[in-house]
Short mmCIF file of C-alpha atoms and ligand atoms in Angstrom, two decimals:
data_model
loop_
_atom_site.label_atom_id
_atom_site.label_comp_id
_atom_site.label_asym_id
_atom_site.label_seq_id
_atom_site.Cartn_x
_atom_site.Cartn_y
_atom_site.Cartn_z
CA MET A 1 74.21 40.75 178.29
CA ALA A 2 76.29 38.69 176.25
CA PRO A 3 77.99 40.16 173.34
CA SER A 4 76.20 39.06 169.89
CA SER A 5 78.84 37.39 167.34
CA SER A 6 79.90 39.08 164.82
CA PRO A 7 81.39 37.15 161.93
CA PRO A 8 83.73 38.63 159.09
CA HIS A 9 81.45 38.77 156.36
CA GLY A 10 79.56 41.30 159.06
CA ILE A 11 76.10 40.08 160.27
CA GLU A 12 75.17 39.64 163.66
CA VAL A 13 74.29 36.29 165.14
CA ALA A 14 72.35 37.08 168.16
CA ARG A 15 70.60 34.30 170.20
CA THR A 16 69.14 35.91 173.01
CA ARG A 17 66.14 39.21 173.58
CA ASP A 18 68.57 40.92 175.23
CA GLU A 19 70.90 41.38 172.45
CA VAL A 20 68.29 41.58 169.24
CA ARG A 21 66.54 44.44 171.30
CA ALA A 22 70.57 45.94 172.30
CA PHE A 23 69.94 45.90 168.30
CA ARG A 24 67.04 47.49 167.32
CA LEU A 25 67.22 50.36 170.72
CA LYS A 26 70.92 51.43 168.85
CA LEU A 27 69.23 51.72 165.57
CA SER A 28 66.65 53.59 166.67
CA ARG A 29 68.56 55.92 168.04
CA GLU A 30 70.71 56.23 164.78
CA GLY A 31 66.95 57.33 163.27
CA GLN A 32 67.25 53.86 161.03
CA THR A 33 64.19 51.80 160.06
CA LEU A 34 64.19 47.95 160.63
CA GLY A 35 62.76 45.16 158.26
CA LEU A 36 62.55 41.55 159.97
CA VAL A 37 61.66 38.67 157.31
CA PRO A 38 61.11 35.86 160.23
CA THR A 39 61.54 31.87 158.85
CA MET A 40 62.29 28.52 160.04
CA GLY A 41 65.23 28.40 158.51
CA ALA A 42 66.48 25.91 155.13
CA LEU A 43 66.53 29.25 153.32
CA HIS A 44 66.50 29.16 149.63
CA GLU A 45 65.57 32.07 147.24
CA GLY A 46 62.54 32.25 148.00
CA HIS A 47 63.22 33.52 151.95
CA LEU A 48 66.09 35.51 149.87
CA SER A 49 63.31 37.51 147.92
CA LEU A 50 61.63 38.92 151.20
CA ILE A 51 65.24 39.98 152.83
CA ARG A 52 65.73 41.50 149.40
CA LEU A 53 62.07 43.07 148.99
CA ALA A 54 62.73 43.99 152.97
CA ALA A 55 65.71 45.33 152.12
CA ARG A 56 63.89 48.17 149.70
CA GLU A 57 61.78 49.15 152.42
CA ALA A 58 63.62 49.82 155.53
CA ASP A 59 67.55 50.81 156.20
CA VAL A 60 68.40 47.58 158.48
CA VAL A 61 67.04 44.42 157.69
CA ALA A 62 66.93 41.58 160.16
CA ALA A 63 66.05 37.67 159.80
CA SER A 64 64.62 34.97 162.15
CA LEU A 65 65.77 31.13 162.19
CA PHE A 66 63.25 29.32 164.32
CA VAL A 67 61.96 26.21 164.12
CA ASN A 68 58.95 26.54 165.91
CA PRO A 69 57.58 23.56 168.06
CA THR A 70 53.86 25.09 168.76
CA GLN A 71 52.84 25.29 164.92
CA PHE A 72 53.62 21.08 164.87
CA ALA A 73 51.44 18.93 165.93
CA ALA A 74 52.69 15.46 167.79
CA HIS A 75 52.74 13.59 163.90
CA GLU A 76 54.73 16.36 161.95
CA ASP A 77 58.09 17.10 160.83
CA PHE A 78 59.12 18.96 163.92
CA GLY A 79 61.82 16.53 164.56
CA SER A 80 63.13 15.69 160.84
CA TYR A 81 62.58 19.72 159.74
CA PRO A 82 65.57 20.63 157.75
CA ARG A 83 67.77 22.38 160.11
CA ARG A 84 70.92 24.46 158.55
CA GLU A 85 71.88 27.37 160.69
CA SER A 86 75.74 27.81 159.06
CA GLU A 87 74.40 27.84 155.39
CA ASP A 88 71.52 30.01 156.44
CA ILE A 89 73.67 32.67 157.96
CA ASP A 90 76.04 32.51 154.94
CA MET A 91 73.16 33.49 152.66
CA LEU A 92 71.25 35.72 154.22
CA ALA A 93 74.91 37.56 154.58
CA ALA A 94 74.56 37.59 151.10
CA ALA A 95 71.52 39.16 150.72
CA GLY A 96 72.17 42.12 152.75
CA CYS A 97 71.22 40.83 156.23
CA ARG A 98 72.49 42.46 159.16
CA LEU A 99 71.35 40.81 162.36
CA VAL A 100 70.16 36.87 162.43
CA TYR A 101 68.27 36.04 164.92
CA CYS A 102 68.39 32.22 166.10
CA PRO A 103 66.22 32.21 169.62
CA ARG A 104 67.65 29.26 171.79
CA LEU A 105 63.92 27.99 172.40
CA THR A 106 64.06 29.49 176.33
CA GLU A 107 64.17 32.92 174.55
CA ILE A 108 60.97 32.48 172.66
CA TYR A 109 59.09 29.87 175.51
CA PRO A 110 60.64 30.83 178.59
CA SER A 111 60.56 27.87 181.44
CA GLY A 112 56.93 27.90 182.44
CA ASP A 113 55.70 29.49 179.55
CA SER A 114 51.76 29.58 179.30
CA THR A 115 50.83 32.37 176.88
CA ARG A 116 49.34 31.82 173.39
CA VAL A 117 47.52 33.96 170.69
CA ARG A 118 44.55 32.59 168.82
CA VAL A 119 43.39 34.75 166.30
CA GLY A 120 39.00 33.95 165.88
CA ALA A 121 37.77 32.20 162.83
CA LEU A 122 40.06 33.14 160.02
CA SER A 123 42.66 30.55 162.06
CA GLU A 124 39.79 27.66 162.11
CA ASP A 125 39.24 27.68 157.90
CA LEU A 126 41.29 25.69 155.17
CA GLU A 127 45.11 25.47 156.76
CA GLY A 128 43.51 25.68 160.15
CA ALA A 129 40.68 23.14 159.36
CA ILE A 130 43.29 20.64 158.75
CA ARG A 131 46.18 21.33 160.98
CA PRO A 132 44.32 22.68 164.08
CA HIS A 133 47.44 23.70 166.30
CA PHE A 134 48.99 25.36 163.36
CA PHE A 135 47.76 29.07 162.88
CA GLU A 136 48.12 29.74 167.16
CA GLY A 137 51.73 28.41 167.05
CA VAL A 138 52.67 31.02 164.26
CA ALA A 139 50.63 33.48 165.75
CA SER A 140 52.46 32.85 169.28
CA VAL A 141 56.00 32.75 167.85
CA VAL A 142 55.44 36.01 165.20
CA THR A 143 53.78 38.17 168.53
CA ARG A 144 56.96 36.87 170.37
CA LEU A 145 59.44 38.13 167.52
CA PHE A 146 57.78 41.45 167.25
CA ALA A 147 58.08 41.86 171.16
CA HIS A 148 61.80 40.89 171.17
CA LEU A 149 62.24 42.64 167.85
CA GLY A 150 60.15 45.38 167.46
CA PRO A 151 60.52 46.05 163.40
CA ASP A 152 59.10 49.22 161.72
CA LEU A 153 58.16 46.58 158.90
CA ALA A 154 57.62 42.49 158.47
CA VAL A 155 57.65 41.08 155.48
CA PHE A 156 55.60 37.35 155.25
CA GLY A 157 55.07 35.27 151.33
CA GLU A 158 52.14 35.00 150.11
CA LYS A 159 53.29 31.57 149.12
CA ASP A 160 51.42 30.71 152.94
CA TYR A 161 48.64 32.80 151.76
CA GLN A 162 46.32 32.21 154.79
CA GLN A 163 49.20 32.75 157.51
CA LEU A 164 49.53 36.01 156.16
CA LEU A 165 46.04 37.51 156.75
CA VAL A 166 46.69 35.81 160.11
CA ILE A 167 49.43 37.77 160.17
CA ARG A 168 47.95 41.22 159.54
CA THR A 169 45.05 40.32 161.67
CA LEU A 170 47.20 40.37 164.80
CA THR A 171 48.78 42.86 164.17
CA ARG A 172 46.05 45.37 163.45
CA ASP A 173 44.40 43.38 166.35
CA LEU A 174 47.27 43.71 169.03
CA GLY A 175 48.36 47.17 167.85
CA PHE A 176 51.59 46.56 166.83
CA PRO A 177 52.95 49.78 164.88
CA ILE A 178 54.22 47.22 162.27
CA ARG A 179 53.57 47.47 158.55
CA ILE A 180 53.05 43.98 157.20
CA ILE A 181 53.98 43.40 153.50
CA GLY A 182 53.28 40.34 151.53
CA GLY A 183 55.48 39.30 148.90
CA PRO A 184 55.11 37.47 145.96
CA THR A 185 55.88 33.04 145.81
CA ARG A 186 59.10 32.20 144.16
CA ARG A 187 59.00 29.35 142.13
CA GLU A 188 60.63 27.28 140.22
CA PRO A 189 61.00 27.13 136.46
CA ASP A 190 58.10 24.25 136.46
CA GLY A 191 56.08 26.55 138.37
CA LEU A 192 56.27 24.30 142.16
CA ALA A 193 56.23 27.17 144.82
CA MET A 194 59.99 26.53 146.33
CA SER A 195 59.79 25.15 150.02
CA SER A 196 62.08 24.00 151.94
CA ARG A 197 59.93 21.04 152.46
CA ASN A 198 60.31 20.49 148.33
CA ALA A 199 63.39 18.58 149.54
CA TYR A 200 61.11 15.58 150.64
CA LEU A 201 60.00 14.95 147.67
CA GLY A 202 61.65 11.77 145.75
CA ALA A 203 62.72 12.05 141.85
CA ALA A 204 59.35 11.05 140.87
CA GLU A 205 57.26 12.33 143.19
CA ARG A 206 59.26 15.89 142.54
CA LYS A 207 58.09 15.84 138.73
CA GLN A 208 54.69 15.34 139.84
CA ALA A 209 54.40 18.00 141.76
CA GLY A 210 54.44 20.60 138.89
CA ALA A 211 51.05 19.69 138.12
CA LEU A 212 49.84 21.54 141.45
CA PRO A 213 50.42 24.80 139.94
CA ALA A 214 49.65 23.86 136.73
CA ALA A 215 46.17 22.94 137.90
CA LEU A 216 45.89 26.21 139.56
CA GLU A 217 46.54 27.72 136.95
CA GLN A 218 44.28 26.38 134.60
CA ALA A 219 40.88 26.83 137.78
CA CYS A 220 42.22 30.63 137.93
CA LYS A 221 41.42 30.89 133.62
CA ARG A 222 38.42 28.63 134.40
CA LEU A 223 36.89 31.01 137.19
CA ALA A 224 38.04 34.01 135.49
CA ASP A 225 35.43 33.12 132.56
CA GLY A 226 32.65 32.47 135.02
CA GLU A 227 32.87 28.49 135.29
CA PRO A 228 30.97 27.31 138.59
CA ILE A 229 33.50 27.64 141.80
CA ASN A 230 32.43 24.40 142.80
CA ALA A 231 33.04 22.41 139.19
CA VAL A 232 36.19 24.52 138.80
CA CYS A 233 37.73 23.12 141.94
CA GLU A 234 36.39 19.27 141.48
CA LYS A 235 37.94 19.68 138.33
CA ALA A 236 41.29 20.71 139.47
CA GLY A 237 41.15 18.48 142.76
CA SER A 238 40.44 15.26 139.78
CA ARG A 239 43.55 16.43 137.89
CA LEU A 240 45.66 16.48 140.86
CA LEU A 241 44.55 12.72 141.72
CA ALA A 242 45.20 11.61 138.11
CA ALA A 243 48.69 13.50 138.32
CA GLY A 244 49.74 10.95 141.13
CA PHE A 245 49.07 13.27 144.17
CA SER A 246 47.40 10.82 147.19
CA SER A 247 44.96 13.60 148.21
CA VAL A 248 43.29 16.75 148.24
CA ASP A 249 42.87 18.45 151.79
CA TYR A 250 40.93 21.40 150.30
CA ILE A 251 40.85 22.94 147.06
CA GLU A 252 38.86 26.45 147.68
CA ALA A 253 38.19 29.74 145.67
CA ARG A 254 38.17 32.22 148.27
CA HIS A 255 37.63 36.39 148.79
CA ALA A 256 41.40 37.63 148.31
CA GLU A 257 41.11 39.79 151.30
CA THR A 258 38.97 37.66 153.77
CA LEU A 259 38.87 33.86 152.64
CA SER A 260 35.38 34.26 153.01
CA PRO A 261 33.32 31.80 150.34
CA LEU A 262 32.21 32.89 147.42
CA GLY A 263 29.52 30.53 147.00
CA THR A 264 28.78 27.91 144.63
CA GLY A 265 28.09 29.30 141.22
CA SER A 266 30.12 32.16 139.15
CA ALA A 267 32.73 34.29 140.67
CA PRO A 268 31.26 37.96 141.28
CA TYR A 269 32.56 40.28 139.04
CA GLY A 270 35.34 43.06 139.87
CA VAL A 271 35.89 41.17 143.12
CA PRO A 272 39.48 39.99 144.02
CA GLY A 273 39.59 36.00 144.68
CA ARG A 274 42.19 33.60 145.33
CA ILE A 275 42.26 29.75 144.71
CA LEU A 276 44.13 28.33 147.68
CA ALA A 277 45.34 24.64 147.92
CA ALA A 278 46.85 21.57 150.17
CA ALA A 279 47.17 18.31 148.78
CA ARG A 280 49.66 15.48 149.61
CA LEU A 281 52.43 13.49 147.29
CA GLY A 282 53.51 10.53 149.24
CA THR A 283 53.86 11.93 153.02
CA THR A 284 54.83 15.51 151.44
CA ARG A 285 51.77 17.78 152.36
CA LEU A 286 52.13 20.36 149.49
CA ILE A 287 50.35 24.10 149.57
CA ASP A 288 50.02 27.21 146.96
CA ASN A 289 47.54 29.24 145.86
CA LEU A 290 47.17 32.36 142.87
CA PRO A 291 44.87 35.21 142.34
CA PHE A 292 42.28 35.48 140.50
CA GLN A 293 39.60 38.20 139.12
CA ARG A 294 36.43 37.68 136.80
CA SER A 295 36.55 41.04 135.03
P1 LIG B 1 59.11 29.67 156.49
O1 LIG B 1 60.52 29.29 156.46
O2 LIG B 1 58.71 28.39 155.64
O3 LIG B 1 58.29 29.23 157.72
O4 LIG B 1 58.81 30.93 155.47
C1 LIG B 1 59.36 31.79 156.30
C2 LIG B 1 58.70 32.76 155.21
O5 LIG B 1 59.23 33.05 154.01
C3 LIG B 1 57.28 32.81 155.11
O6 LIG B 1 56.96 34.01 154.81
C4 LIG B 1 56.85 31.82 153.92
O7 LIG B 1 55.61 32.78 153.23
C5 LIG B 1 57.83 32.66 153.07
N1 LIG B 1 58.25 31.86 152.00
C6 LIG B 1 58.13 30.31 151.90
N2 LIG B 1 58.11 30.10 150.80
C7 LIG B 1 58.51 31.20 149.57
C8 LIG B 1 58.53 31.35 148.77
N3 LIG B 1 58.49 30.18 147.44
N4 LIG B 1 58.50 32.63 147.64
C9 LIG B 1 58.69 33.35 148.46
N5 LIG B 1 58.41 33.27 150.31
C10 LIG B 1 58.18 32.63 150.53
#
């Protein structure tokens, strides 16, 4: 087994499953718990907040940097997705991460690999309806990362809210003894959710992008006031188009735990809700979500 490299700042860089397994085994022998934060790199403060959250819950934190090809469709941005491995490793080390797993493609998908993980109905709705390949790719890579690293807990961002629920579901269904923790969405001063893809926005688009969180925030207030769900979501969509968004893939108010629809009338009292949206600004697709409740 090739030894993983240990740069001077103390973070270990592992590129093979054998290396991460050896790291995990050593921790287990020492009685230490491991928290995992999977990422596709091009890190920002949102990712780092998840590292810090994991560090509060586990003795040792590992992150993964892997741009996962199976969650991109052929027409999507796999080739142009930002890759900045050495800056990412420095940022992870500074945030207190002890291991970074940067697997080669064949560590995750060995030659001849044919196994995929599909989470049922939840994967076909909302994001899954627009990007049918997406959650199967996410579930397939996360399952492999869980199998390679065997973490005690894993942290995922609420920014990708449906993804968080898909991962909770697969963890339960496959019986992984892993606690899944959701981390709050970190935002820019104008409310835009931090995202590696925000780098695609031109200067004018970047100014328009703040309309997405603003529209969702206003919609949440209206839903909490009992305005009909259909009307609220339609108004939010019109507001985005008026602000310069080119199209809206969906804006939907759903049950926060199951993502089941809440009907078209007023939101039910006392039920935790989540409004979720995806919209396009030029060629960049942005997603966001916020909680609401009528009480
Ligand atoms: P990604 O690198 O985009 O695949 O994201 C890796 C993890 O970071 C996922 O669990 C995301 O939900 C999470 N994440 C992305 N953006 C944010 C954000 N603005 N705040 C908190 N977590 C985030």
